[in-house]
mmCIF file of C-alpha atoms in Angstrom:
data_model
loop_
_atom_site.group_PDB
_atom_site.id
_atom_site.type_symbol
_atom_site.label_atom_id
_atom_site.label_comp_id
_atom_site.label_asym_id
_atom_site.label_seq_id
_atom_site.Cartn_x
_atom_site.Cartn_y
_atom_site.Cartn_z
ATOM 1 C CA MET T 23 2.555 -8.940 24.179
ATOM 2 C CA GLU T 24 3.175 -10.844 20.972
ATOM 3 C CA ARG T 25 4.189 -8.783 17.996
ATOM 4 C CA VAL T 26 2.457 -10.848 15.353
ATOM 5 C CA LEU T 27 0.229 -13.862 16.119
ATOM 6 C CA ALA T 28 -0.654 -16.649 13.704
ATOM 7 C CA VAL T 29 -4.415 -17.315 13.599
ATOM 8 C CA ASP T 30 -6.794 -19.007 11.175
ATOM 9 C CA GLY T 31 -4.311 -19.334 8.296
ATOM 10 C CA GLY T 32 -3.120 -15.741 8.577
ATOM 11 C CA TRP T 33 -1.862 -13.342 11.235
ATOM 12 C CA VAL T 34 -3.089 -10.558 13.526
ATOM 13 C CA VAL T 35 -1.039 -7.814 15.152
ATOM 14 C CA PRO T 36 -2.238 -7.624 18.785
ATOM 15 C CA ALA T 37 0.360 -4.933 19.551
ATOM 16 C CA LEU T 38 -1.696 -2.406 17.532
ATOM 17 C CA ARG T 39 -5.072 -3.111 19.121
ATOM 18 C CA GLY T 40 -6.316 0.024 20.895
ATOM 19 C CA SER T 41 -3.577 2.209 19.394
ATOM 20 C CA GLY T 42 -4.631 5.603 18.020
ATOM 21 C CA ILE T 43 -3.414 6.959 14.699
ATOM 22 C CA GLY T 44 -1.668 10.113 15.913
ATOM 23 C CA THR T 45 -0.298 11.277 12.593
ATOM 24 C CA VAL T 46 -1.016 10.571 8.944
ATOM 25 C CA ARG T 47 1.907 11.515 6.712
ATOM 26 C CA VAL T 48 1.391 11.656 2.949
ATOM 27 C CA GLU T 49 4.683 11.446 1.045
ATOM 28 C CA ALA T 50 5.644 11.019 -2.565
ATOM 29 C CA ASP T 51 6.147 7.257 -2.238
ATOM 30 C CA ALA T 52 3.974 6.208 0.695
ATOM 31 C CA VAL T 53 1.315 7.073 3.208
ATOM 32 C CA ARG T 54 2.440 6.457 6.770
ATOM 33 C CA LEU T 55 0.115 5.917 9.716
ATOM 34 C CA PHE T 56 1.852 6.597 13.022
ATOM 35 C CA LEU T 57 0.452 4.816 16.055
ATOM 36 C CA GLY T 58 2.731 5.890 18.875
ATOM 37 C CA PRO T 59 6.063 4.156 18.319
ATOM 38 C CA ASP T 60 4.557 1.921 15.612
ATOM 39 C CA THR T 61 3.991 2.532 11.902
ATOM 40 C CA ILE T 62 1.845 1.170 9.087
ATOM 41 C CA GLU T 63 3.448 2.241 5.789
ATOM 42 C CA LEU T 64 1.287 1.979 2.706
ATOM 43 C CA ARG T 65 3.477 1.966 -0.374
ATOM 44 C CA GLY T 66 1.025 0.823 -3.004
ATOM 45 C CA PRO T 67 -2.620 1.546 -3.851
ATOM 46 C CA PHE T 68 -4.980 1.134 -0.884
ATOM 47 C CA GLU T 69 -8.592 1.760 0.046
ATOM 48 C CA VAL T 70 -10.300 3.504 2.923
ATOM 49 C CA VAL T 71 -13.790 2.112 3.424
ATOM 50 C CA ASP T 72 -16.221 4.258 5.443
ATOM 51 C CA GLU T 73 -19.980 4.922 5.668
ATOM 52 C CA VAL T 74 -19.825 6.963 2.467
ATOM 53 C CA GLY T 75 -18.139 4.258 0.362
ATOM 54 C CA THR T 76 -14.729 3.083 -0.804
ATOM 55 C CA HIS T 77 -12.021 5.660 -1.396
ATOM 56 C CA ARG T 78 -9.067 4.419 -3.472
ATOM 57 C CA GLN T 79 -5.745 6.125 -2.875
ATOM 58 C CA VAL T 80 -2.375 5.825 -4.583
ATOM 59 C CA PRO T 81 0.682 7.172 -2.733
ATOM 60 C CA GLY T 82 1.975 10.260 -4.444
ATOM 61 C CA GLU T 83 -1.415 11.322 -5.818
ATOM 62 C CA ARG T 84 -2.913 14.317 -4.075
ATOM 63 C CA ALA T 85 -6.492 13.872 -5.282
ATOM 64 C CA GLY T 86 -9.001 12.399 -2.866
ATOM 65 C CA LEU T 87 -6.952 12.716 0.302
ATOM 66 C CA GLY T 88 -9.933 13.621 2.521
ATOM 67 C CA ALA T 89 -10.640 10.058 3.619
ATOM 68 C CA VAL T 90 -6.904 9.480 4.214
ATOM 69 C CA ALA T 91 -6.505 12.634 6.299
ATOM 70 C CA ALA T 92 -9.612 11.712 8.340
ATOM 71 C CA LEU T 93 -7.753 8.605 9.601
ATOM 72 C CA GLY T 94 -5.921 10.810 12.117
ATOM 73 C CA GLY T 95 -7.277 10.185 15.570
ATOM 74 C CA ALA T 96 -8.867 6.861 14.668
ATOM 75 C CA VAL T 97 -8.297 3.901 17.018
ATOM 76 C CA CYS T 98 -7.189 0.523 15.692
ATOM 77 C CA ARG T 99 -9.490 -2.405 16.529
ATOM 78 C CA THR T 100 -7.694 -5.191 14.612
ATOM 79 C CA VAL T 101 -4.986 -5.691 12.034
ATOM 80 C CA ARG T 102 -5.333 -8.865 9.922
ATOM 81 C CA ILE T 103 -2.826 -10.115 7.398
ATOM 82 C CA GLU T 104 -3.638 -12.837 4.855
ATOM 83 C CA PRO T 105 -0.970 -15.116 3.333
ATOM 84 C CA THR T 106 -1.723 -13.556 -0.086
ATOM 85 C CA GLY T 107 -0.457 -10.192 1.151
ATOM 86 C CA GLN T 108 -3.845 -8.626 1.818
ATOM 87 C CA LEU T 109 -3.790 -6.233 4.813
ATOM 88 C CA ALA T 110 -6.981 -5.209 6.601
ATOM 89 C CA VAL T 111 -6.876 -2.583 9.328
ATOM 90 C CA GLU T 112 -10.220 -2.351 11.135
ATOM 91 C CA LEU T 113 -10.826 0.859 13.059
ATOM 92 C CA ALA T 114 -12.973 1.194 16.180
ATOM 93 C CA ASP T 115 -15.461 3.396 14.256
ATOM 94 C CA ASP T 116 -16.078 0.615 11.702
ATOM 95 C CA ARG T 117 -13.879 2.082 8.947
ATOM 96 C CA PHE T 118 -11.310 -0.113 7.208
ATOM 97 C CA VAL T 119 -7.976 0.478 5.507
ATOM 98 C CA LEU T 120 -7.337 -2.259 2.944
ATOM 99 C CA ALA T 121 -4.118 -2.882 0.979
ATOM 100 C CA GLY T 122 -3.193 -5.724 -1.291
ATOM 101 C CA PRO T 123 0.023 -6.909 -2.996
ATOM 102 C CA VAL T 124 1.471 -5.111 -5.999
ATOM 103 C CA SER T 125 4.463 -5.611 -8.180
ATOM 104 C CA PRO T 126 7.396 -4.830 -8.342
ATOM 105 C CA PHE T 127 7.642 -3.596 -4.738
ATOM 106 C CA SER T 128 6.355 -4.290 -1.239
ATOM 107 C CA ALA T 129 2.857 -2.757 -0.944
ATOM 108 C CA TRP T 130 2.967 -2.281 2.823
ATOM 109 C CA VAL T 131 5.162 -2.649 5.909
ATOM 110 C CA ILE T 132 4.272 -2.753 9.580
ATOM 111 C CA GLU T 133 6.947 -1.648 12.042
ATOM 112 C CA LEU T 134 6.565 -2.122 15.775
ATOM 113 C CA GLY T 135 8.873 -0.050 17.912
ATOM 114 C CA GLY T 136 10.953 0.830 14.888
ATOM 115 C CA ARG T 137 11.538 -2.805 13.925
ATOM 116 C CA PRO T 138 9.857 -4.509 10.914
ATOM 117 C CA ALA T 139 7.169 -6.926 12.053
ATOM 118 C CA ALA T 140 5.417 -7.784 8.767
ATOM 119 C CA ALA T 141 5.706 -6.851 5.110
ATOM 120 C CA CYS T 142 3.959 -7.748 1.881
ATOM 121 C CA ARG T 143 6.305 -9.282 -0.674
ATOM 122 C CA PRO T 144 6.435 -7.814 -4.165
ATOM 123 C CA GLY T 145 3.580 -9.460 -6.115
ATOM 124 C CA GLY T 146 2.124 -11.227 -3.064
ATOM 125 C CA GLY T 147 2.949 -13.284 -0.027
ATOM 126 C CA VAL T 148 4.083 -12.022 3.367
ATOM 127 C CA ASP T 149 7.199 -11.953 5.500
ATOM 128 C CA VAL T 150 6.294 -12.021 9.163
ATOM 129 C CA ASP T 151 8.530 -11.652 12.216
ATOM 130 C CA LEU T 152 7.111 -13.934 14.872
ATOM 131 C CA GLY T 153 9.798 -12.943 17.368
ATOM 132 C CA ARG T 154 12.114 -15.725 16.267
ATOM 133 C CA ASP T 155 15.527 -15.580 14.643
ATOM 134 C CA ARG T 156 14.117 -15.332 11.142
ATOM 135 C CA PRO T 157 10.786 -14.330 9.541
ATOM 136 C CA ALA T 158 8.194 -17.017 9.009
ATOM 137 C CA ASP T 159 7.232 -17.396 5.354
ATOM 138 C CA ARG T 160 4.021 -18.670 3.852
#
């Protein structure tokens, strides 16, 4: 299976389709979603969108963690990455996790099997590992 696949001017991560979020770890500098051997690390502000509304979360802040904690057990439907650095994780129950670029650091990183597969650049843009010798840049 391809790690990251270029489609429609952006990318998808087919390796995460159908993976369940087994653990949600809230740390001082990031929120980490563990999907088996894979990880989505959210380092900057992000949103969880559900039937109630949009819940904004900033790593390190403890307020409003209910929607974040409720991600445990959810199953990933699709992961879409835009060239601007916008990340959209669609869950099988129609919730979304959305993260965009921030400065001065990388807002999110996706690791597949312990190896970086895609990362938002500080301020925007994306580095994507397409299984070649070097990441593809856009």
